[in-house]
PDB file of C-alpha atoms in Angstrom:
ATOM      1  CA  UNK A   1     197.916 -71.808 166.438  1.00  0.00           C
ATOM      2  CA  UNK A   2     197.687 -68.702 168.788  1.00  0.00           C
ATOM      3  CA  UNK A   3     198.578 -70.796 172.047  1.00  0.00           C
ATOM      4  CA  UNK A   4     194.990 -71.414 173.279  1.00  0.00           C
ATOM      5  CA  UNK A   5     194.103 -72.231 176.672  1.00  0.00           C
ATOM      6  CA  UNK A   6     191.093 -74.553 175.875  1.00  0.00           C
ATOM      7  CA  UNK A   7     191.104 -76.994 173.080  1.00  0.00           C
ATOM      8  CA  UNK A   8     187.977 -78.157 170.980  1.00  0.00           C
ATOM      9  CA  UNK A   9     187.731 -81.422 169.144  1.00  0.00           C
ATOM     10  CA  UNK A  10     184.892 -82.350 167.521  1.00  0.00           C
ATOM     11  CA  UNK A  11     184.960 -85.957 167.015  1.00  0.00           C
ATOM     12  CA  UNK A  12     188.634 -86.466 166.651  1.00  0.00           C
ATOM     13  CA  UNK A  13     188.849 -89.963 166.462  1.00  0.00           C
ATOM     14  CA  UNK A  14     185.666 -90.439 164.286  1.00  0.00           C
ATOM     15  CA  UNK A  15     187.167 -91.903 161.357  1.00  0.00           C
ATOM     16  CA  UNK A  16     190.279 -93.315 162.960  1.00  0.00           C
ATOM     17  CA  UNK A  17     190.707 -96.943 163.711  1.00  0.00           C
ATOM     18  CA  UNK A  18     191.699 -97.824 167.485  1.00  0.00           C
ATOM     19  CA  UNK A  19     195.076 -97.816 167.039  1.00  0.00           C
ATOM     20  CA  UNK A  20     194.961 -94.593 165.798  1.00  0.00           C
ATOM     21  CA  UNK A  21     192.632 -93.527 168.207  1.00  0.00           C
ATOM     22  CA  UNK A  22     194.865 -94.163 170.761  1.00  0.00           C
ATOM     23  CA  UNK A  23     197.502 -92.475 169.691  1.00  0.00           C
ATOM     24  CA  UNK A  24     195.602 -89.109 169.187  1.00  0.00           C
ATOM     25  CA  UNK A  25     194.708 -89.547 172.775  1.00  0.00           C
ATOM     26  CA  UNK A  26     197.777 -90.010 174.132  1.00  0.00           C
ATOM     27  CA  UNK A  27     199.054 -87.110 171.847  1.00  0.00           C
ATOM     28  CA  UNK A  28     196.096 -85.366 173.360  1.00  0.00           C
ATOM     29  CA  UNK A  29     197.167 -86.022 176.717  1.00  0.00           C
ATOM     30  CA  UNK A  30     200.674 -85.209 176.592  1.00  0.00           C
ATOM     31  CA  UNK A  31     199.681 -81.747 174.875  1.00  0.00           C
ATOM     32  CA  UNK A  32     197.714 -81.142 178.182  1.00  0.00           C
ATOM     33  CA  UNK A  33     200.226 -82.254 180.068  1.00  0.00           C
ATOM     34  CA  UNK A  34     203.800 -80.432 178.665  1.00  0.00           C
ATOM     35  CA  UNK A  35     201.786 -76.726 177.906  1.00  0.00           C
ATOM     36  CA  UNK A  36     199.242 -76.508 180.590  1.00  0.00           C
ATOM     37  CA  UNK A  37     195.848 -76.965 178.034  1.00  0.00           C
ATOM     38  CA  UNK A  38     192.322 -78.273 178.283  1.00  0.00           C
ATOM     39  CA  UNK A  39     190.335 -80.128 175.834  1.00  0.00           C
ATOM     40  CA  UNK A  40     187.138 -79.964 175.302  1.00  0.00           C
ATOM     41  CA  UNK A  41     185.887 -82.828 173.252  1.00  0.00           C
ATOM     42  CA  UNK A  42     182.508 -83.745 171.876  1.00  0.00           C
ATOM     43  CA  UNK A  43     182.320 -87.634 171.347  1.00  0.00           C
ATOM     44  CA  UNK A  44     180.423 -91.189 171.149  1.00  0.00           C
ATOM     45  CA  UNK A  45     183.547 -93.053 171.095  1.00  0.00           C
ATOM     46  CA  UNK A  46     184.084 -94.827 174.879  1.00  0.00           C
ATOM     47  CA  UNK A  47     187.682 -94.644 174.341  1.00  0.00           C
ATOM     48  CA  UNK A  48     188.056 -90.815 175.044  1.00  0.00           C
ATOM     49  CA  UNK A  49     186.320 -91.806 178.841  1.00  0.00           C
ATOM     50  CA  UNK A  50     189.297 -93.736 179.802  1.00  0.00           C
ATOM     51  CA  UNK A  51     191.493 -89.870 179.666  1.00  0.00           C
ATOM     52  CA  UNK A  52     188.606 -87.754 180.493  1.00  0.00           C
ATOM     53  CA  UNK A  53     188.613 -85.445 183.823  1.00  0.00           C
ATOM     54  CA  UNK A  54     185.166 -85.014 183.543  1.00  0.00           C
ATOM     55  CA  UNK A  55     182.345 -85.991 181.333  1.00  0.00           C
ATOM     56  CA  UNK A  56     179.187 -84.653 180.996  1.00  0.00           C
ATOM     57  CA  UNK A  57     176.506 -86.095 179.034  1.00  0.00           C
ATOM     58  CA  UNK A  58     173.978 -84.569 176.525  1.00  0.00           C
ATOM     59  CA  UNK A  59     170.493 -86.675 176.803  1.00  0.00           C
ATOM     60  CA  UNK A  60     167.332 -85.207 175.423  1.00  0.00           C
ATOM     61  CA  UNK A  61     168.351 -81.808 175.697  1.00  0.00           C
ATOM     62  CA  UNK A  62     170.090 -81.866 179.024  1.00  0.00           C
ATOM     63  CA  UNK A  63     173.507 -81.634 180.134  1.00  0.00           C
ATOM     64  CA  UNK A  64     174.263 -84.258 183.116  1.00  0.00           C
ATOM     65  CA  UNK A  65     177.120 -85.786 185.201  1.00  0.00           C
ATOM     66  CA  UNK A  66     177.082 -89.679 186.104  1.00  0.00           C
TER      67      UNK A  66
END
């Protein structure tokens, strides 16, 4: 909307089947890729970890890296 550097996505393939939810992703990815922007995306689903830089993981409280 106003060109933002960093992306947030709360769940964004939730309610999507995996179909679906792959083509957000890719969508996703070539967004970052063709105008230069991160995501940051808050998930439980495994199949945002196969286009993930980094993940960190909430557990009890904490914020960790595996």
């Amino acid at each position: 909307v106003n060109n933002p550097n960093i992306i947030l996505a709360d769940e964004p393939t939730g309610n999507l089947d995996k179909l679906n939810s792959r083509n957000l992703l890719a969508l996703m990815q070539e967004i970052k890729l063709k105008y230069s922007k991160s995501f940051l995306i808050a998930t439980h689903d495994e199949l945002v970890l196969d286009i993930a830089d980094r993940v960190l993981y909430l557990d009890d409280g904490k914020i960790h890296e595996e």
